[in-house]
Amino acid sequence: MIALRKNGGKGMRLSDLPNSVFAFLLVFILASFLVPRFFSPGNLSTLLLQASILIILSIAMSLVVISGGIDLSMGGVLSMCGVIMALCLRNGMHAFPAIAVGVASGALFGLMNGLFVTWMKVPPFIATFGSMGIAQSIANTLSGKRTLYWEAGDHSSMLDFLGGNVIRVQFGTEASTIFYVPFLVVLTAVAVGIVIFMFKRTVLGAYTYAIGENEETARLCGIATRKWTVFLYILSGMLASLAALLVLIRTNSMQPTSGDWLEFQAVVAAVLGGNALEGGKGSLYGAVFGALTLYTVRSALSLKGIDTSATMVVIGAVLVVGMILNELAARHEKKLFRKI
Amino acid sequence: MSGQTSTLHKRALKSLTDFSPLVILIVVLVFFQTVNALRDNSYLTMSNASVIVNQACFLTIIGIAQALTILTGGLNLSIGSVMAFTTVMWGRMLVSSNAAEMHYLVPMLIIVGTGMVIGLINGLLITKLKMPPFIATFATMYACRGLAWLALGKRVIYNLNPDFRWFGTGIVTRVGGFTLTVPMLITLLLLAGTAFMLTRTNFGRRIYFTGANPVAAKFSGIPTDKIIILVYVLSTGIAAFAGLLYGARLNSFEPGMAVNAPFEAITVALIGGIAMSGGFGNIWGVLCGAVIVAAIHNGMNSMSVPSELQTLVMGSLIIFAVAFNQFLIKRNMELRNELDERVPVNTHESAAEQKS
């Protein structure tokens, strides 16, 4: 399968790309033609900023999904880490240690998930489903179910910096003609880049596929499957806390419910990107484009002034169509495989 | 002699491991009883027991819907949305001002029928398009919730036909403080019917087989696709029925109702000892799971624990209950194998006894 995808080392083929790239392009081009203000510099910048939270989450989700697991606690961890960071800031802690505390708590929660899965042998779905409740509960209890704000000052100046733009190009005076690249998008790109680099250039990727394909075989091949599984859950928790930082900076406040349902959207993005829930198959790029597809649809529909409830129906339909595409591609690949 | 006692011992252990949800239930009840007794509260009274069981009824019904799909190795996330969508679509027929126009059973049948059609879509997506159940039912969940909002907007259908509300609020008898309600009877009937279907009919056995090993089931001639589609039709139909009971109790139908129902259903089914991997579990365990969840909520409310902390308790309970159930299931399998090995020896001994 891998030999097929690499095309015998003859370079990349168009069909080697995950389907979600084509789905994204299709949706994007359609939206650009059909929706008047969609293809404007301002809207594209906003789209990228909005999608970056889901991109981070779906990268984390596909890491876990490729290893044959699932992390439903992601949204809860996002809320929890965000609330912890916001509380630190509120008490006048400098932004840097506050972020460190948030990321550490995300990692700790990931460790807990990993131990539930590997040590207590609870199926990943249930373990992370249970810890979703635990994380949400911690977020609600710590924040007293209220939105948290903090006073801006010297200690939070780093957040203002992160909330700013790297580039800002004005094509006109209207908001829709201003192209900007927020620092958060750069941060997302760097994080995604690091994870993809680790995945492609270190043993992490190969081991993740091996564990997802057949954990027992991987273990017998000498891979410390438990250790790597725990590591993947820790990574997932840390990425969720990074997403929490994005939410925190973007809204300049933190709601204890901001992570609700995001884990499901991340699963949807990962699956649209061609990651099989049974594990061992998929790519991280695919998940990024899956997330972009979802946000393109959402942005286009909201610009058209279509009700959010109708958007839910459309997203359900997009999911079904995307899955049909993936299934067709899988059948095609099988046929190719048989010919060889 | 020692062999016999150890066999007896193992039999006893095996029957104990058969009732793992019951063990959890007893632990939970004893815990809340002690805590409440220490604070001079009464917990395990007849009237409170009927409150708990009444709350557990709705959980049991959605738990059955979920358990059926989990038994085939799947999952049904569309439960809550189907409850909202079907009742919102046809709920106006059940409003009391329309009571004279048609019998309330007609819209009820239409609603359950609509649920079954959505179940058919679920089943077709899963079997024909090879979508994972998680994704397929998530898509229908999203679509149904969206359609429900589209159909009714921010309005609510209220003031329902009192004859229809009897299904959700009716009281049959009072026995010494314990109020036997109509939902309890309905739940019991549904449970008994499902249990009969699962254990006594061909279809039920095939559900277990399909869930335990779909490939083996397919190769031994079981039409697994058909079984799975039927299970989703049933499951989603039951969900729509649960929506009716839910609305009857609240006297209203609204598009935002029961958002957490699929997850509550998963909790109930898993605590009830249904294995997530499929093909293992007793449907009566779902009743146990539902009573456990209702008893914990009731107990924590009596101790005035804030609701956000209750999610923490439920979350940890799921993880530990499933770990506990898994341990017991494993032990149960071991004991069953050991007992099976002894069968020829036993028959020999019993034959010798008969001769003498």
PDB file of N, CA and C in Angstrom, chain B residues 54-99:
ATOM      1  N   ASN B  54     -38.663   5.605  38.216  1.00  0.00           N
ATOM      2  CA  ASN B  54     -39.366   6.371  37.194  1.00  0.00           C
ATOM      3  C   ASN B  54     -38.392   7.164  36.338  1.00  0.00           C
ATOM      4  N   GLN B  55     -37.369   7.726  37.005  1.00  0.00           N
ATOM      5  CA  GLN B  55     -36.342   8.445  36.231  1.00  0.00           C
ATOM      6  C   GLN B  55     -35.574   7.474  35.346  1.00  0.00           C
ATOM      7  N   ALA B  56     -35.374   6.275  35.855  1.00  0.00           N
ATOM      8  CA  ALA B  56     -34.582   5.289  35.115  1.00  0.00           C
ATOM      9  C   ALA B  56     -35.307   4.790  33.871  1.00  0.00           C
ATOM     10  N   CYS B  57     -36.647   4.941  33.830  1.00  0.00           N
ATOM     11  CA  CYS B  57     -37.418   4.398  32.708  1.00  0.00           C
ATOM     12  C   CYS B  57     -36.952   4.964  31.378  1.00  0.00           C
ATOM     13  N   PHE B  58     -36.892   6.297  31.308  1.00  0.00           N
ATOM     14  CA  PHE B  58     -36.478   6.940  30.064  1.00  0.00           C
ATOM     15  C   PHE B  58     -35.061   6.508  29.698  1.00  0.00           C
ATOM     16  N   LEU B  59     -34.174   6.481  30.709  1.00  0.00           N
ATOM     17  CA  LEU B  59     -32.791   6.059  30.468  1.00  0.00           C
ATOM     18  C   LEU B  59     -32.744   4.621  29.960  1.00  0.00           C
ATOM     19  N   THR B  60     -33.627   3.778  30.513  1.00  0.00           N
ATOM     20  CA  THR B  60     -33.629   2.375  30.081  1.00  0.00           C
ATOM     21  C   THR B  60     -34.019   2.272  28.615  1.00  0.00           C
ATOM     22  N   ILE B  61     -35.043   3.053  28.222  1.00  0.00           N
ATOM     23  CA  ILE B  61     -35.517   2.933  26.842  1.00  0.00           C
ATOM     24  C   ILE B  61     -34.438   3.375  25.859  1.00  0.00           C
ATOM     25  N   ILE B  62     -33.815   4.543  26.113  1.00  0.00           N
ATOM     26  CA  ILE B  62     -32.753   4.946  25.180  1.00  0.00           C
ATOM     27  C   ILE B  62     -31.556   4.019  25.324  1.00  0.00           C
ATOM     28  N   GLY B  63     -31.376   3.463  26.523  1.00  0.00           N
ATOM     29  CA  GLY B  63     -30.298   2.492  26.723  1.00  0.00           C
ATOM     30  C   GLY B  63     -30.514   1.250  25.877  1.00  0.00           C
ATOM     31  N   ILE B  64     -31.775   0.788  25.782  1.00  0.00           N
ATOM     32  CA  ILE B  64     -32.070  -0.382  24.934  1.00  0.00           C
ATOM     33  C   ILE B  64     -31.730  -0.050  23.487  1.00  0.00           C
ATOM     34  N   ALA B  65     -32.174   1.151  23.051  1.00  0.00           N
ATOM     35  CA  ALA B  65     -31.909   1.562  21.671  1.00  0.00           C
ATOM     36  C   ALA B  65     -30.410   1.540  21.394  1.00  0.00           C
ATOM     37  N   GLN B  66     -29.631   2.055  22.352  1.00  0.00           N
ATOM     38  CA  GLN B  66     -28.180   2.097  22.160  1.00  0.00           C
ATOM     39  C   GLN B  66     -27.587   0.701  22.257  1.00  0.00           C
ATOM     40  N   ALA B  67     -28.052  -0.085  23.235  1.00  0.00           N
ATOM     41  CA  ALA B  67     -27.470  -1.413  23.470  1.00  0.00           C
ATOM     42  C   ALA B  67     -27.610  -2.302  22.239  1.00  0.00           C
ATOM     43  N   LEU B  68     -28.757  -2.204  21.547  1.00  0.00           N
ATOM     44  CA  LEU B  68     -28.959  -3.032  20.357  1.00  0.00           C
ATOM     45  C   LEU B  68     -27.864  -2.765  19.335  1.00  0.00           C
ATOM     46  N   THR B  69     -27.556  -1.474  19.111  1.00  0.00           N
ATOM     47  CA  THR B  69     -26.529  -1.172  18.107  1.00  0.00           C
ATOM     48  C   THR B  69     -25.149  -1.549  18.623  1.00  0.00           C
ATOM     49  N   ILE B  70     -24.915  -1.350  19.940  1.00  0.00           N
ATOM     50  CA  ILE B  70     -23.597  -1.707  20.473  1.00  0.00           C
ATOM     51  C   ILE B  70     -23.389  -3.220  20.374  1.00  0.00           C
ATOM     52  N   LEU B  71     -24.460  -3.989  20.525  1.00  0.00           N
ATOM     53  CA  LEU B  71     -24.340  -5.447  20.417  1.00  0.00           C
ATOM     54  C   LEU B  71     -23.865  -5.871  19.029  1.00  0.00           C
ATOM     55  N   THR B  72     -24.230  -5.092  17.986  1.00  0.00           N
ATOM     56  CA  THR B  72     -23.739  -5.432  16.649  1.00  0.00           C
ATOM     57  C   THR B  72     -22.356  -4.848  16.398  1.00  0.00           C
ATOM     58  N   GLY B  73     -21.758  -4.246  17.424  1.00  0.00           N
ATOM     59  CA  GLY B  73     -20.443  -3.646  17.260  1.00  0.00           C
ATOM     60  C   GLY B  73     -20.519  -2.229  16.738  1.00  0.00           C
ATOM     61  N   GLY B  74     -21.695  -1.620  16.786  1.00  0.00           N
ATOM     62  CA  GLY B  74     -21.859  -0.262  16.266  1.00  0.00           C
ATOM     63  C   GLY B  74     -22.132   0.744  17.356  1.00  0.00           C
ATOM     64  N   LEU B  75     -22.850   1.787  16.986  1.00  0.00           N
ATOM     65  CA  LEU B  75     -23.104   2.890  17.893  1.00  0.00           C
ATOM     66  C   LEU B  75     -24.202   3.728  17.250  1.00  0.00           C
ATOM     67  N   ASN B  76     -25.057   4.338  18.052  1.00  0.00           N
ATOM     68  CA  ASN B  76     -26.082   5.193  17.459  1.00  0.00           C
ATOM     69  C   ASN B  76     -26.059   6.558  18.134  1.00  0.00           C
ATOM     70  N   LEU B  77     -25.439   7.515  17.459  1.00  0.00           N
ATOM     71  CA  LEU B  77     -25.360   8.859  18.032  1.00  0.00           C
ATOM     72  C   LEU B  77     -26.589   9.681  17.689  1.00  0.00           C
ATOM     73  N   SER B  78     -27.462   9.149  16.812  1.00  0.00           N
ATOM     74  CA  SER B  78     -28.575   9.965  16.323  1.00  0.00           C
ATOM     75  C   SER B  78     -29.775   9.936  17.267  1.00  0.00           C
ATOM     76  N   ILE B  79     -29.665   9.202  18.392  1.00  0.00           N
ATOM     77  CA  ILE B  79     -30.836   9.001  19.259  1.00  0.00           C
ATOM     78  C   ILE B  79     -31.521  10.314  19.657  1.00  0.00           C
ATOM     79  N   GLY B  80     -30.764  11.229  20.251  1.00  0.00           N
ATOM     80  CA  GLY B  80     -31.379  12.466  20.751  1.00  0.00           C
ATOM     81  C   GLY B  80     -31.981  13.307  19.642  1.00  0.00           C
ATOM     82  N   SER B  81     -31.252  13.419  18.514  1.00  0.00           N
ATOM     83  CA  SER B  81     -31.733  14.250  17.416  1.00  0.00           C
ATOM     84  C   SER B  81     -32.988  13.660  16.789  1.00  0.00           C
ATOM     85  N   VAL B  82     -33.033  12.328  16.705  1.00  0.00           N
ATOM     86  CA  VAL B  82     -34.218  11.684  16.142  1.00  0.00           C
ATOM     87  C   VAL B  82     -35.419  11.951  17.037  1.00  0.00           C
ATOM     88  N   MET B  83     -35.203  11.900  18.365  1.00  0.00           N
ATOM     89  CA  MET B  83     -36.281  12.215  19.298  1.00  0.00           C
ATOM     90  C   MET B  83     -36.833  13.600  19.009  1.00  0.00           C
ATOM     91  N   ALA B  84     -35.919  14.558  18.797  1.00  0.00           N
ATOM     92  CA  ALA B  84     -36.355  15.927  18.557  1.00  0.00           C
ATOM     93  C   ALA B  84     -37.022  16.062  17.199  1.00  0.00           C
ATOM     94  N   PHE B  85     -36.365  15.532  16.168  1.00  0.00           N
ATOM     95  CA  PHE B  85     -36.844  15.741  14.802  1.00  0.00           C
ATOM     96  C   PHE B  85     -38.223  15.124  14.585  1.00  0.00           C
ATOM     97  N   THR B  86     -38.384  13.851  14.966  1.00  0.00           N
ATOM     98  CA  THR B  86     -39.649  13.172  14.681  1.00  0.00           C
ATOM     99  C   THR B  86     -40.801  13.827  15.436  1.00  0.00           C
ATOM    100  N   THR B  87     -40.576  14.148  16.711  1.00  0.00           N
ATOM    101  CA  THR B  87     -41.677  14.708  17.488  1.00  0.00           C
ATOM    102  C   THR B  87     -41.999  16.131  17.038  1.00  0.00           C
ATOM    103  N   VAL B  88     -40.971  16.878  16.644  1.00  0.00           N
ATOM    104  CA  VAL B  88     -41.224  18.248  16.211  1.00  0.00           C
ATOM    105  C   VAL B  88     -41.967  18.257  14.873  1.00  0.00           C
ATOM    106  N   MET B  89     -41.613  17.280  13.995  1.00  0.00           N
ATOM    107  CA  MET B  89     -42.244  17.217  12.683  1.00  0.00           C
ATOM    108  C   MET B  89     -43.741  16.948  12.792  1.00  0.00           C
ATOM    109  N   TRP B  90     -44.116  15.975  13.629  1.00  0.00           N
ATOM    110  CA  TRP B  90     -45.507  15.529  13.670  1.00  0.00           C
ATOM    111  C   TRP B  90     -46.199  15.891  14.970  1.00  0.00           C
ATOM    112  N   GLY B  91     -45.480  16.578  15.852  1.00  0.00           N
ATOM    113  CA  GLY B  91     -46.008  16.822  17.192  1.00  0.00           C
ATOM    114  C   GLY B  91     -47.294  17.628  17.222  1.00  0.00           C
ATOM    115  N   ARG B  92     -47.533  18.460  16.205  1.00  0.00           N
ATOM    116  CA  ARG B  92     -48.738  19.312  16.229  1.00  0.00           C
ATOM    117  C   ARG B  92     -50.007  18.476  16.248  1.00  0.00           C
ATOM    118  N   MET B  93     -49.922  17.268  15.683  1.00  0.00           N
ATOM    119  CA  MET B  93     -51.095  16.396  15.688  1.00  0.00           C
ATOM    120  C   MET B  93     -51.451  15.948  17.097  1.00  0.00           C
ATOM    121  N   LEU B  94     -50.505  16.083  18.025  1.00  0.00           N
ATOM    122  CA  LEU B  94     -50.758  15.612  19.382  1.00  0.00           C
ATOM    123  C   LEU B  94     -51.170  16.731  20.327  1.00  0.00           C
ATOM    124  N   VAL B  95     -51.310  17.952  19.793  1.00  0.00           N
ATOM    125  CA  VAL B  95     -51.720  19.066  20.631  1.00  0.00           C
ATOM    126  C   VAL B  95     -53.183  18.887  21.016  1.00  0.00           C
ATOM    127  N   SER B  96     -53.547  19.316  22.236  1.00  0.00           N
ATOM    128  CA  SER B  96     -54.876  18.983  22.757  1.00  0.00           C
ATOM    129  C   SER B  96     -55.990  19.584  21.913  1.00  0.00           C
ATOM    130  N   SER B  97     -55.725  20.735  21.215  1.00  0.00           N
ATOM    131  CA  SER B  97     -56.791  21.319  20.402  1.00  0.00           C
ATOM    132  C   SER B  97     -57.098  20.456  19.184  1.00  0.00           C
ATOM    133  N   ASN B  98     -56.130  19.603  18.794  1.00  0.00           N
ATOM    134  CA  ASN B  98     -56.369  18.705  17.662  1.00  0.00           C
ATOM    135  C   ASN B  98     -56.882  17.344  18.106  1.00  0.00           C
ATOM    136  N   ALA B  99     -57.148  17.219  19.427  1.00  0.00           N
ATOM    137  CA  ALA B  99     -57.442  15.897  19.974  1.00  0.00           C
ATOM    138  C   ALA B  99     -58.667  15.261  19.332  1.00  0.00           C
TER     139      ALA B  99
END
